[in-house]
Short mmCIF file of N, CA and C in Angstrom, two decimals:
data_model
loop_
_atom_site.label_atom_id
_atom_site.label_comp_id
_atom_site.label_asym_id
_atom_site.label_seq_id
_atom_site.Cartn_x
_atom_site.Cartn_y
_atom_site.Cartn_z
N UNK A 280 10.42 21.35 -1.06
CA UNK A 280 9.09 21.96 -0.98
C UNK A 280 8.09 21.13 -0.19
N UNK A 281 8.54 20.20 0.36
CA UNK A 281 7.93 19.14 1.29
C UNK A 281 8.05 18.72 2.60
N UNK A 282 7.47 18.88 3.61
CA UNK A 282 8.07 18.36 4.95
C UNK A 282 7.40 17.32 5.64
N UNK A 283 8.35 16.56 6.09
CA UNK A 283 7.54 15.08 7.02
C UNK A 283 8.58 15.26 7.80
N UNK A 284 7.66 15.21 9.21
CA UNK A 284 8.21 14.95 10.06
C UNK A 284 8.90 12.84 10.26
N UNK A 285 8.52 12.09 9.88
CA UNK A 285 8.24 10.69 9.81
C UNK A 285 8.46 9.83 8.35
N UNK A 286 9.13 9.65 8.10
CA UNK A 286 8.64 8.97 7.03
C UNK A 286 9.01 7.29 6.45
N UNK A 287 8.13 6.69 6.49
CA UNK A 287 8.33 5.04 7.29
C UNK A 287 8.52 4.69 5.48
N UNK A 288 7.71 4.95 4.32
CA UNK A 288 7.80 4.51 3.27
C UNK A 288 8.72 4.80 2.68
N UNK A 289 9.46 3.98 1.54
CA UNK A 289 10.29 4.26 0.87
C UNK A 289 9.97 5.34 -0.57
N UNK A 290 10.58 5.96 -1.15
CA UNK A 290 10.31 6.59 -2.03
C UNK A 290 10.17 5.70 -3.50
N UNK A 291 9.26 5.92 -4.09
CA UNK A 291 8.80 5.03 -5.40
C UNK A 291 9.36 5.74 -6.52
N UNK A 292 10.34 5.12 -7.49
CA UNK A 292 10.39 5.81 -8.74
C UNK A 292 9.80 4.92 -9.65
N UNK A 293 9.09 5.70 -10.80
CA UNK A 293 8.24 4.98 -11.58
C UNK A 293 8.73 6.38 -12.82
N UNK A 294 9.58 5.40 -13.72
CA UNK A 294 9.21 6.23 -15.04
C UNK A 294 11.15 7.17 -14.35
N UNK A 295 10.49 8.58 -14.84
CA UNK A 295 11.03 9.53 -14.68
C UNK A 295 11.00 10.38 -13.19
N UNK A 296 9.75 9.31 -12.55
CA UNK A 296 8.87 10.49 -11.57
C UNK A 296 9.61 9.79 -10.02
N UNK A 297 9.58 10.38 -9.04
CA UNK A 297 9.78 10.08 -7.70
C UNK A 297 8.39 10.45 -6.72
N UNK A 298 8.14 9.42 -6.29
CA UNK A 298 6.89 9.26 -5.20
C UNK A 298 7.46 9.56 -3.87
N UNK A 299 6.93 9.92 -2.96
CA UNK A 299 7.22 10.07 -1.65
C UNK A 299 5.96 10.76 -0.45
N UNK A 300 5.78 9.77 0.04
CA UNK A 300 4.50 9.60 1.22
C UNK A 300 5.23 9.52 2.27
N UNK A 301 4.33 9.89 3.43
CA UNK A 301 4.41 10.00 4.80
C UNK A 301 3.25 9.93 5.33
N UNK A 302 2.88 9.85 6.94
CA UNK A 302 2.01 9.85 7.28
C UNK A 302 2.10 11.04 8.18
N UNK A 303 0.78 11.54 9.45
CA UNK A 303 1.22 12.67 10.28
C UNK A 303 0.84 13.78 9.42
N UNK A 304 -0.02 13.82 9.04
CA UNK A 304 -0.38 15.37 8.25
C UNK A 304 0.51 14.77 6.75
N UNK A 305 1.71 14.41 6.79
CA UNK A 305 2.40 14.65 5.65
C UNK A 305 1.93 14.77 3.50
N UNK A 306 0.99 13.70 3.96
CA UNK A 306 0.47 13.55 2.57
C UNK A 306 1.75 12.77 1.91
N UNK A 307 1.56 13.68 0.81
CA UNK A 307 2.42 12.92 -0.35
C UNK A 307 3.22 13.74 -1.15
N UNK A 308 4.24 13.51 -2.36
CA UNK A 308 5.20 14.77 -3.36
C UNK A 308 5.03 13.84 -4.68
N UNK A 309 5.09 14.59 -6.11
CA UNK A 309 5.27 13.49 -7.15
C UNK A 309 6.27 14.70 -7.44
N UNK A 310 7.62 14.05 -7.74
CA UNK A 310 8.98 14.99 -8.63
C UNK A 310 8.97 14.48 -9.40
N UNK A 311 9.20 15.17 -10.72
CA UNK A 311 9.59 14.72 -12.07
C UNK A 311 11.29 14.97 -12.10
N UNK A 312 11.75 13.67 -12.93
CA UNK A 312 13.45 13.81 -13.04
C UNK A 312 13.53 14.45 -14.31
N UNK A 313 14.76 15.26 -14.69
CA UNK A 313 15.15 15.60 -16.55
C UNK A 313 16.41 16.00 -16.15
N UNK A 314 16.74 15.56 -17.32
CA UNK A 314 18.13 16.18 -17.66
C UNK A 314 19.33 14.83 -17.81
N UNK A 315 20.43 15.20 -17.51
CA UNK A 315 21.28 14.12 -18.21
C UNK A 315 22.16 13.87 -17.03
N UNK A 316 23.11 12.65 -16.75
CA UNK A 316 23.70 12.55 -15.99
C UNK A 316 24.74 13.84 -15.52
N UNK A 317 25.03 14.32 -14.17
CA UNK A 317 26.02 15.31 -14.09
C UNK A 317 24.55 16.54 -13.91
N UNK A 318 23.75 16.89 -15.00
CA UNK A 318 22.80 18.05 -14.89
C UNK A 318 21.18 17.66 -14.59
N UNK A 319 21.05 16.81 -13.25
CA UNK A 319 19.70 16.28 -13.45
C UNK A 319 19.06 17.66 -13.06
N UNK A 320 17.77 17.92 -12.64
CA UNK A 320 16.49 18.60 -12.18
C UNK A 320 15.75 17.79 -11.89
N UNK A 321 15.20 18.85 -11.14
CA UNK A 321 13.57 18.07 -10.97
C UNK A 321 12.24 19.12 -10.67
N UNK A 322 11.07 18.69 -10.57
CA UNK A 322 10.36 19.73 -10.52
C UNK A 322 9.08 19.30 -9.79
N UNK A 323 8.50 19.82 -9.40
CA UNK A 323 7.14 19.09 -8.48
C UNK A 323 6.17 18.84 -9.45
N UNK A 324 5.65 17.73 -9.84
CA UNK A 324 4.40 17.43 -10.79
C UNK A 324 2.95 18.17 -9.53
N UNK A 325 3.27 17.23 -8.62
CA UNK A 325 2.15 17.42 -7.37
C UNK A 325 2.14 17.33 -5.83
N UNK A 326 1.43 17.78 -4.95
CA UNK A 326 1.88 18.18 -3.68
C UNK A 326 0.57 17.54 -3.32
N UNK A 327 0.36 16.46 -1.99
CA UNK A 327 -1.39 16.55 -1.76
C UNK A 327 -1.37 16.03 0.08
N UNK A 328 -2.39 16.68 0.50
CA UNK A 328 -3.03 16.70 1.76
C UNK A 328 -3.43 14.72 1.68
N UNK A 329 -3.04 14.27 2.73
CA UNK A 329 -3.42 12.77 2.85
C UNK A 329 -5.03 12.39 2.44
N UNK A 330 -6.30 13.50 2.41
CA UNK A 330 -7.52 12.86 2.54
C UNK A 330 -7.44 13.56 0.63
N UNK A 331 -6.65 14.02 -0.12
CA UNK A 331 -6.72 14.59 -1.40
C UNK A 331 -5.71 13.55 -2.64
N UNK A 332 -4.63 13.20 -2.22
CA UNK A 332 -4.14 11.98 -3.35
C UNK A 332 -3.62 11.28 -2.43
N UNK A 333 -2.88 10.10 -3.26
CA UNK A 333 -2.02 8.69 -2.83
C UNK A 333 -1.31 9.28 -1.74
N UNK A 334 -1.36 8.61 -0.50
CA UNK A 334 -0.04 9.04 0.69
C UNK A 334 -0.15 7.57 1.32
N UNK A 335 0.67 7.67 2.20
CA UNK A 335 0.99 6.26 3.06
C UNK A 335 1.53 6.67 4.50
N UNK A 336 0.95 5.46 5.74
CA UNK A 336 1.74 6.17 7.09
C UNK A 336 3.15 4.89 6.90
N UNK A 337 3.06 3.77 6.61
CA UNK A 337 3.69 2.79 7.07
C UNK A 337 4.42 2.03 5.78
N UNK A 338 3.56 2.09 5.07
CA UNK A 338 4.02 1.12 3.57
C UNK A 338 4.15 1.72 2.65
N UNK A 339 5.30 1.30 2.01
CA UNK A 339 5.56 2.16 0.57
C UNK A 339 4.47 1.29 -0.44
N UNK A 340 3.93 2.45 -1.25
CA UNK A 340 2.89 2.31 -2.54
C UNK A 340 3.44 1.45 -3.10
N UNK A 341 2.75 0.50 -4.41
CA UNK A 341 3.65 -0.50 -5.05
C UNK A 341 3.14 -0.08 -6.46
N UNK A 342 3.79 -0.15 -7.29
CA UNK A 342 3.14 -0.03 -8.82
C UNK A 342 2.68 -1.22 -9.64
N UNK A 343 1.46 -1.04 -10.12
CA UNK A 343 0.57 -2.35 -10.53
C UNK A 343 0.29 -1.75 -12.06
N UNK A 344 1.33 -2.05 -12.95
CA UNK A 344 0.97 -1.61 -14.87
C UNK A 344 1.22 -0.21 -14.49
N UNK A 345 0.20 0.85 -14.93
CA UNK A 345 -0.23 1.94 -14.93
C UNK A 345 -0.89 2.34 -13.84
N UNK A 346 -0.51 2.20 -12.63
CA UNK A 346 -1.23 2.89 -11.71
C UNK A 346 -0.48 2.39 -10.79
N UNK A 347 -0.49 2.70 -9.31
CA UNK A 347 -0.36 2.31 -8.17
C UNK A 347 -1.34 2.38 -7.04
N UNK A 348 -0.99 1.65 -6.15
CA UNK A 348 -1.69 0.64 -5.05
C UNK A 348 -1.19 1.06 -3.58
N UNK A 349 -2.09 1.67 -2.67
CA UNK A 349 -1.60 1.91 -1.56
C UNK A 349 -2.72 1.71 -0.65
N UNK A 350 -2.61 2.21 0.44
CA UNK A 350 -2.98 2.13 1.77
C UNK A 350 -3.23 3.04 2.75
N UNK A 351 -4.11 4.72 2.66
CA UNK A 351 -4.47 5.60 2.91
C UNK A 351 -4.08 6.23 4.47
N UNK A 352 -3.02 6.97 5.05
CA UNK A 352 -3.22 6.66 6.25
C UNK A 352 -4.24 7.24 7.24
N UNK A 353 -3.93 6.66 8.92
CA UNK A 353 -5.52 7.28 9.68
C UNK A 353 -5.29 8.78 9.46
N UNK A 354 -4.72 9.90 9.05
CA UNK A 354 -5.33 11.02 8.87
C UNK A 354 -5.92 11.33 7.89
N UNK A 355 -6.48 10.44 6.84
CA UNK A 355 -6.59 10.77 5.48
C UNK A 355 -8.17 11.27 5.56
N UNK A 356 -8.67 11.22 6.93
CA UNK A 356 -9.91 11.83 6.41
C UNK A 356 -11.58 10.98 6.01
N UNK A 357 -12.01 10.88 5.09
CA UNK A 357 -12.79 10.07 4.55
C UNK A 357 -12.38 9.04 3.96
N UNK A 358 -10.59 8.69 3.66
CA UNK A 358 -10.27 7.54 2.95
C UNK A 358 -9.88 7.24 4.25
N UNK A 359 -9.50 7.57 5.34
CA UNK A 359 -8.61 6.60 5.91
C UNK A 359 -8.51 5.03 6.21
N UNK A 360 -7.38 4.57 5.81
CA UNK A 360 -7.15 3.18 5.88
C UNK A 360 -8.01 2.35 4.85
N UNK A 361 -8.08 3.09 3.87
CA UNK A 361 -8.22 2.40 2.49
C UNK A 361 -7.35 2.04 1.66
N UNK A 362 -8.23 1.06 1.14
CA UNK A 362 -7.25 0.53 -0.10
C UNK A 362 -7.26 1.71 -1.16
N UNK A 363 -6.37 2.86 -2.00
CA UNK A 363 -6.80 3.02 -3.20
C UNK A 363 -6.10 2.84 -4.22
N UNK A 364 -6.11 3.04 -5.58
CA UNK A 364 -5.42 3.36 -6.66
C UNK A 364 -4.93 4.43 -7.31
N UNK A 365 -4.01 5.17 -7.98
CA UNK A 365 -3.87 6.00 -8.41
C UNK A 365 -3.16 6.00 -9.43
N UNK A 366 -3.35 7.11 -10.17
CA UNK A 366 -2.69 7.56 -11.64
C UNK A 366 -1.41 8.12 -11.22
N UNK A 367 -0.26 8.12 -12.45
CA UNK A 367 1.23 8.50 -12.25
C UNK A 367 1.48 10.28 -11.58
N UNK A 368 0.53 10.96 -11.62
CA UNK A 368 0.39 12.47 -10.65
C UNK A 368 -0.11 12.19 -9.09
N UNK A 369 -0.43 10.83 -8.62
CA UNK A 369 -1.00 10.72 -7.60
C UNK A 369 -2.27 10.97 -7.42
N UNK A 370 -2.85 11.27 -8.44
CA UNK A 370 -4.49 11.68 -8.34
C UNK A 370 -5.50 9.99 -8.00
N UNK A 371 -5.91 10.22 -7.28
CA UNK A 371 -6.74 8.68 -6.97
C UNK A 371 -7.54 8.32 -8.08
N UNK A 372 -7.72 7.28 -8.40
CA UNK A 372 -8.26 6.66 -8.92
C UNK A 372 -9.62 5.95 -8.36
N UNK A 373 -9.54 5.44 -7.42
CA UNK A 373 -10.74 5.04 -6.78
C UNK A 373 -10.23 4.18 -5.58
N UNK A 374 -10.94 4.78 -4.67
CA UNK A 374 -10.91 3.59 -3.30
C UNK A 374 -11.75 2.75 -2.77
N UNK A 375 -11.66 1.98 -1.28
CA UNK A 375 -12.70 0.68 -1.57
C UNK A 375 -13.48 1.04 -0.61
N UNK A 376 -13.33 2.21 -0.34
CA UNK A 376 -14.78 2.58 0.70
C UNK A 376 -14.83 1.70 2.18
N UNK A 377 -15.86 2.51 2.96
CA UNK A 377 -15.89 2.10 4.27
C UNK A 377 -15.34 0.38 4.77
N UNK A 378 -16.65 -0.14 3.74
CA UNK A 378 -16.36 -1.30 3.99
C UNK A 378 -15.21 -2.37 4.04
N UNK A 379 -13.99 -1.46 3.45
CA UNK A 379 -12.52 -2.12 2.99
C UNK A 379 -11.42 -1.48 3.59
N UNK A 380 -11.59 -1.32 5.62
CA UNK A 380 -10.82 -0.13 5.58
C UNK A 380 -9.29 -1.79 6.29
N UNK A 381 -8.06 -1.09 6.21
CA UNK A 381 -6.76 -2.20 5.88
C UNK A 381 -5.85 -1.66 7.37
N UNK A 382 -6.12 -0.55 7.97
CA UNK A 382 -5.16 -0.06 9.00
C UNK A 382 -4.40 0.69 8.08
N UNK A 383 -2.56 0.09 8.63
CA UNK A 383 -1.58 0.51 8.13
C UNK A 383 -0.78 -0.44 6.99
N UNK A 384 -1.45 -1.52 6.70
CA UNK A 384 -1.19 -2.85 5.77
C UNK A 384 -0.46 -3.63 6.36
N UNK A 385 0.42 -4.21 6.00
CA UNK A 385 1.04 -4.88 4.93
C UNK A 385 0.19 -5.07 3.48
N UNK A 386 0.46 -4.44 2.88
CA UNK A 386 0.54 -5.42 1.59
C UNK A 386 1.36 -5.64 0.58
N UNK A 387 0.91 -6.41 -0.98
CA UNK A 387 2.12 -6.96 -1.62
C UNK A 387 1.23 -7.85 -2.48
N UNK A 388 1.90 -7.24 -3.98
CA UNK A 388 1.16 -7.42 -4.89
C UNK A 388 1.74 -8.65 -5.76
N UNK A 389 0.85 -9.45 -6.35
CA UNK A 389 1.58 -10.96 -7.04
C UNK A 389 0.56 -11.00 -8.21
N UNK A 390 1.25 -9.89 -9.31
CA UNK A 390 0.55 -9.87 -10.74
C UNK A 390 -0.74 -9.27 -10.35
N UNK A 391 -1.91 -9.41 -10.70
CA UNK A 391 -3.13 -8.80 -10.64
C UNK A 391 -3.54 -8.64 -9.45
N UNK A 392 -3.12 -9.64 -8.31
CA UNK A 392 -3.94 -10.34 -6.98
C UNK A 392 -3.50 -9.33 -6.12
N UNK A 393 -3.88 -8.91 -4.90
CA UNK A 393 -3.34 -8.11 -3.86
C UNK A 393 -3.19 -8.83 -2.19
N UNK A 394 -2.56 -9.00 -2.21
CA UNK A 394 -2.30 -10.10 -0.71
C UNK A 394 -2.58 -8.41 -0.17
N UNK A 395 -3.61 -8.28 1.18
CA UNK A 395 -3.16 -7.57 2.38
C UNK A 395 -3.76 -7.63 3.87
N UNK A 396 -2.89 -7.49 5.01
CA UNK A 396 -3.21 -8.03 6.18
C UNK A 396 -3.46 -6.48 7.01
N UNK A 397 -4.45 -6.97 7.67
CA UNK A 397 -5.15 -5.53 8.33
C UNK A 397 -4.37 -5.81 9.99
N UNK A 398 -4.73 -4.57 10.52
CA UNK A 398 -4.11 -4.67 12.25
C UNK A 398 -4.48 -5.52 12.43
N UNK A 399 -5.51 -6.12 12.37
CA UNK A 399 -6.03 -7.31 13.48
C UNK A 399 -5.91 -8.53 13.01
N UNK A 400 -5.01 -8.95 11.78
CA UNK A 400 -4.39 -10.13 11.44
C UNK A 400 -5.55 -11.35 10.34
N UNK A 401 -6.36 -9.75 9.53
CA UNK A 401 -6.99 -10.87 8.92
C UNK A 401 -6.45 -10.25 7.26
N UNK A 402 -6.37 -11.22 6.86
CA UNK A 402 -5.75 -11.01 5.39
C UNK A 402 -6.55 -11.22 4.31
N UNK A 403 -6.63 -10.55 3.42
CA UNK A 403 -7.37 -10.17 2.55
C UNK A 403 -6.74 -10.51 0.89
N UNK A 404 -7.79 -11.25 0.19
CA UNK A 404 -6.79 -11.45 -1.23
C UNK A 404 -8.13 -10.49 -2.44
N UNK A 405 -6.94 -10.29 -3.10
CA UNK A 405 -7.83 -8.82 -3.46
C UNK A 405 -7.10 -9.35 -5.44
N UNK A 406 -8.52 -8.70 -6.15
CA UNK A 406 -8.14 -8.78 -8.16
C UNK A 406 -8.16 -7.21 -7.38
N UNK A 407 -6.77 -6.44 -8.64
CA UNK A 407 -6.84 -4.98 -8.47
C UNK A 407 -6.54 -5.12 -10.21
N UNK A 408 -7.50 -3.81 -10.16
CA UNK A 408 -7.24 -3.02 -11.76
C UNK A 408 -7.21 -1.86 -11.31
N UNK A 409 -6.92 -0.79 -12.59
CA UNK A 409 -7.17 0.44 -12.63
C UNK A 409 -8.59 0.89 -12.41
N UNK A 410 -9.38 0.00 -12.94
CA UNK A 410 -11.25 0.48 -13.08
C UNK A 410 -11.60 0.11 -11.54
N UNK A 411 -10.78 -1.07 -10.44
CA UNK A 411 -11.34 -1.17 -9.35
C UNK A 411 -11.04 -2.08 -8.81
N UNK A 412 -11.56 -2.69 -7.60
CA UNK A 412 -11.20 -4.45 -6.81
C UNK A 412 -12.31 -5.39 -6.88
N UNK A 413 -12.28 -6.14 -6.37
CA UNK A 413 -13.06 -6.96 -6.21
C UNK A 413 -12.12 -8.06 -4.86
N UNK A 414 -12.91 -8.11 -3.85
CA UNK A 414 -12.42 -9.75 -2.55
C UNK A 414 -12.89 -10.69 -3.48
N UNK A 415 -12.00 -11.31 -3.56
CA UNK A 415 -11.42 -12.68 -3.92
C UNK A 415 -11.93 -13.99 -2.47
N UNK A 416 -11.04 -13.51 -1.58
CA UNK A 416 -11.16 -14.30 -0.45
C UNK A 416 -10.64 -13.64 1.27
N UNK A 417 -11.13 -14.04 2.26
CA UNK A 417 -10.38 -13.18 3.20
C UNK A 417 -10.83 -14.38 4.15
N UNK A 418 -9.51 -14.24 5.29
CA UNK A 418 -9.44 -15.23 6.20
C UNK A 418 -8.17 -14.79 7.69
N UNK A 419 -8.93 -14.89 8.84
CA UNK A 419 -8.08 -14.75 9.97
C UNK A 419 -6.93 -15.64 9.90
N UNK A 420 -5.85 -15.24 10.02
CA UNK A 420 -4.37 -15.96 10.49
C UNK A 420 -3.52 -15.23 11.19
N UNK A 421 -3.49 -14.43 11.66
CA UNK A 421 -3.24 -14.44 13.31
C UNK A 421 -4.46 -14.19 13.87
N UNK A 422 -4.35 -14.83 15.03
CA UNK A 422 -6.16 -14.89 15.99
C UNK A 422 -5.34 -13.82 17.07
N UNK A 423 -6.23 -12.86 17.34
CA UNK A 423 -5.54 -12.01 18.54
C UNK A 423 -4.79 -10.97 18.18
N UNK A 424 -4.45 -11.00 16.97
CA UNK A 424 -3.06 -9.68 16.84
C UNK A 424 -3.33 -8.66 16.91
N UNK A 425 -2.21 -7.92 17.71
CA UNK A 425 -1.84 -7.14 17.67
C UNK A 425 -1.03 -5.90 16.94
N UNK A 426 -1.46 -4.94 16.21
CA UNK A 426 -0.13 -4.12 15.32
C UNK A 426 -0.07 -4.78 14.22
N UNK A 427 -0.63 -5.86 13.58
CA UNK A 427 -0.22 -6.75 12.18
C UNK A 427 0.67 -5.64 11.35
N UNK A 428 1.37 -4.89 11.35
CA UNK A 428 2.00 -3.89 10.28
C UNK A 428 3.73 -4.63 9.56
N UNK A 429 4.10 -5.69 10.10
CA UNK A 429 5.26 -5.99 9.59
C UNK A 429 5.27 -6.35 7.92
N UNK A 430 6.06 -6.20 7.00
CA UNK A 430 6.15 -6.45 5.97
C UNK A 430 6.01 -7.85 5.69
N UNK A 431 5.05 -8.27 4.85
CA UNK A 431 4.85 -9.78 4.14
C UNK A 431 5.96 -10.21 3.60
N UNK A 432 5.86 -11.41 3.29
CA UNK A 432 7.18 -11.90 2.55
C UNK A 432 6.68 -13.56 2.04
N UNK A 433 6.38 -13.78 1.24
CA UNK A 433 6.17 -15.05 0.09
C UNK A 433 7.08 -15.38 -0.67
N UNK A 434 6.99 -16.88 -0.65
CA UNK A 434 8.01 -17.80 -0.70
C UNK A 434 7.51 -18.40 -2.37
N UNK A 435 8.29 -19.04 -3.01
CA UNK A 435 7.92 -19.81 -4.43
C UNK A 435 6.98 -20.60 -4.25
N UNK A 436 7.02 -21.25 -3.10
CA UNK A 436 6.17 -22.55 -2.69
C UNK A 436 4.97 -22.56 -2.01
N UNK A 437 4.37 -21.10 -2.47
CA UNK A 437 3.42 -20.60 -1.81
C UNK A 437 2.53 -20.11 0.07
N UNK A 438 4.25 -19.85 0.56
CA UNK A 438 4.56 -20.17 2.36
C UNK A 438 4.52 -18.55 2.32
N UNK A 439 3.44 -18.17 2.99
CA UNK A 439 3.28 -16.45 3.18
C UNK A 439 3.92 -15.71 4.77
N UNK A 440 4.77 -15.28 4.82
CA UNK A 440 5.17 -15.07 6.62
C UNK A 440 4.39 -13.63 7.03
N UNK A 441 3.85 -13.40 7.80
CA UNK A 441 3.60 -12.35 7.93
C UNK A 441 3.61 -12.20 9.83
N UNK A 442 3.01 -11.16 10.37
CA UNK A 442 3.59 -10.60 12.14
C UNK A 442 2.94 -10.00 12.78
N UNK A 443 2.92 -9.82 13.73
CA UNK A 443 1.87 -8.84 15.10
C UNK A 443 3.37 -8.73 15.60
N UNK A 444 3.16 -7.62 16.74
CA UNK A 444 4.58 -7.30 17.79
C UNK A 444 4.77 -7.94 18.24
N UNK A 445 3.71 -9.38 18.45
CA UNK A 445 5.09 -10.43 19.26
C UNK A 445 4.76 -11.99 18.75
N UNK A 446 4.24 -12.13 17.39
CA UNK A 446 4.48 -13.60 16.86
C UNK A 446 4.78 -13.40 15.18
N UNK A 447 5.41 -14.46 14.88
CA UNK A 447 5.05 -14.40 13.21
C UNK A 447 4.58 -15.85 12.86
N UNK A 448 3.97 -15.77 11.62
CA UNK A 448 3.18 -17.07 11.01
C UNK A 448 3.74 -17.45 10.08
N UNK A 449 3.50 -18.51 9.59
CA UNK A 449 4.06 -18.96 8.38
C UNK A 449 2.25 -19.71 8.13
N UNK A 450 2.03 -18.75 6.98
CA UNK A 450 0.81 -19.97 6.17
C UNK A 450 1.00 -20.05 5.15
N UNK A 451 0.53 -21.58 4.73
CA UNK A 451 0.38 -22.03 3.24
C UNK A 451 -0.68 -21.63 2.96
N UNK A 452 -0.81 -20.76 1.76
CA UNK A 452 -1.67 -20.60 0.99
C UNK A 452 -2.49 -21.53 0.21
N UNK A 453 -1.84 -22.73 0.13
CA UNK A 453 -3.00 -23.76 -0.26
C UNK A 453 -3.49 -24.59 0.77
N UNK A 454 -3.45 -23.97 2.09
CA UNK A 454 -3.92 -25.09 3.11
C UNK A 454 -3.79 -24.46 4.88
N UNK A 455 -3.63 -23.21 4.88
CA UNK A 455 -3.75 -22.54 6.55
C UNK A 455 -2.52 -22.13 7.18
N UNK A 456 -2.35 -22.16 8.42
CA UNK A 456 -1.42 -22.15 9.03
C UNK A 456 -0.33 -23.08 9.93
N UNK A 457 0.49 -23.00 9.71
CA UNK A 457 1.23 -24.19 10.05
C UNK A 457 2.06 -23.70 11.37
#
């Protein structure tokens, strides 16, 4: 009951339910699973237009407790390229408005905190709840980039890698870029 032409995010299961975003007009699907091994079903909880619930062009949503965490894409309209939140139907919860717009992300969540890096390579550390955000801290590490959309990746030892189309970084989080 859904069509994307594109679809860069992975599908989220949370619970019983299956998430699935796209970008390109696509919006978003919430399926509910039932039934028993051999006789599953499923059924559409919700269907939504990108500027109406949770969708994504590039990054799959991440689940934070009771809600999830995404990244609005540019067709969404009045959210685009926001941070928002949403409830398990995909209904938003709240986004961070003009002033917080992210591109296509990266981001990547570590317990409460929200690591995310916008196109132009400045990264953003973000408290997320259900009630809302708050910046923590934000700081350029790539100077110049281009496309910043590659997937983050953090290390135990607090070594964050992240990319533009033609460099990647390695910064310490307790001390810049190396």
């Amino acid at each position: 009951p859904w069509s994307a032409n594109v679809v860069a995010p992975s599908p989220l299961v949370w619970n019983n339910r299956v998430i699935q975003s796209a970008g390109y007009g696509a919006g978003s699907i919430v399926l509910e699973i039932t039934g028993e091994s051999g006789s599953w079903q499923t059924s559409e909880i919700a269907k939504y237009a990108p500027s109406k619930g949770i969708a994504s062009e590039q990054q799959t949503p991440v689940l934070c407790g009771d809600f999830l965490i995404g990244i609005q894409p540019k067709d969404a309209g009045p959210l685009r390229e926001q941070l928002v939140a949403a409830d398990a139907s995909g209904q938003i919860l709240w986004a961070s408005g003009a002033q917080l717009r992210l591109g296509l992300g990266p981001y990547m969540l570590c317990g409460d905190r929200l690591l995310a890096l916008n196109d132009d390579g400045e990264l953003f550390l973000l408290r997320v709840a259900r009630e809302g955000w708050e910046l923590l801290d934000r700081r350029i590490i790539i100077e110049g980039a281009a496309d910043a959309w590659g997937p983050l990746a953090l290390t135990e030892t607090g070594i964050l890698l992240a990319r533009d189309e033609t460099r990647l970084v390695c910064y310490d989080l307790r001390g810049g870029v190396r």
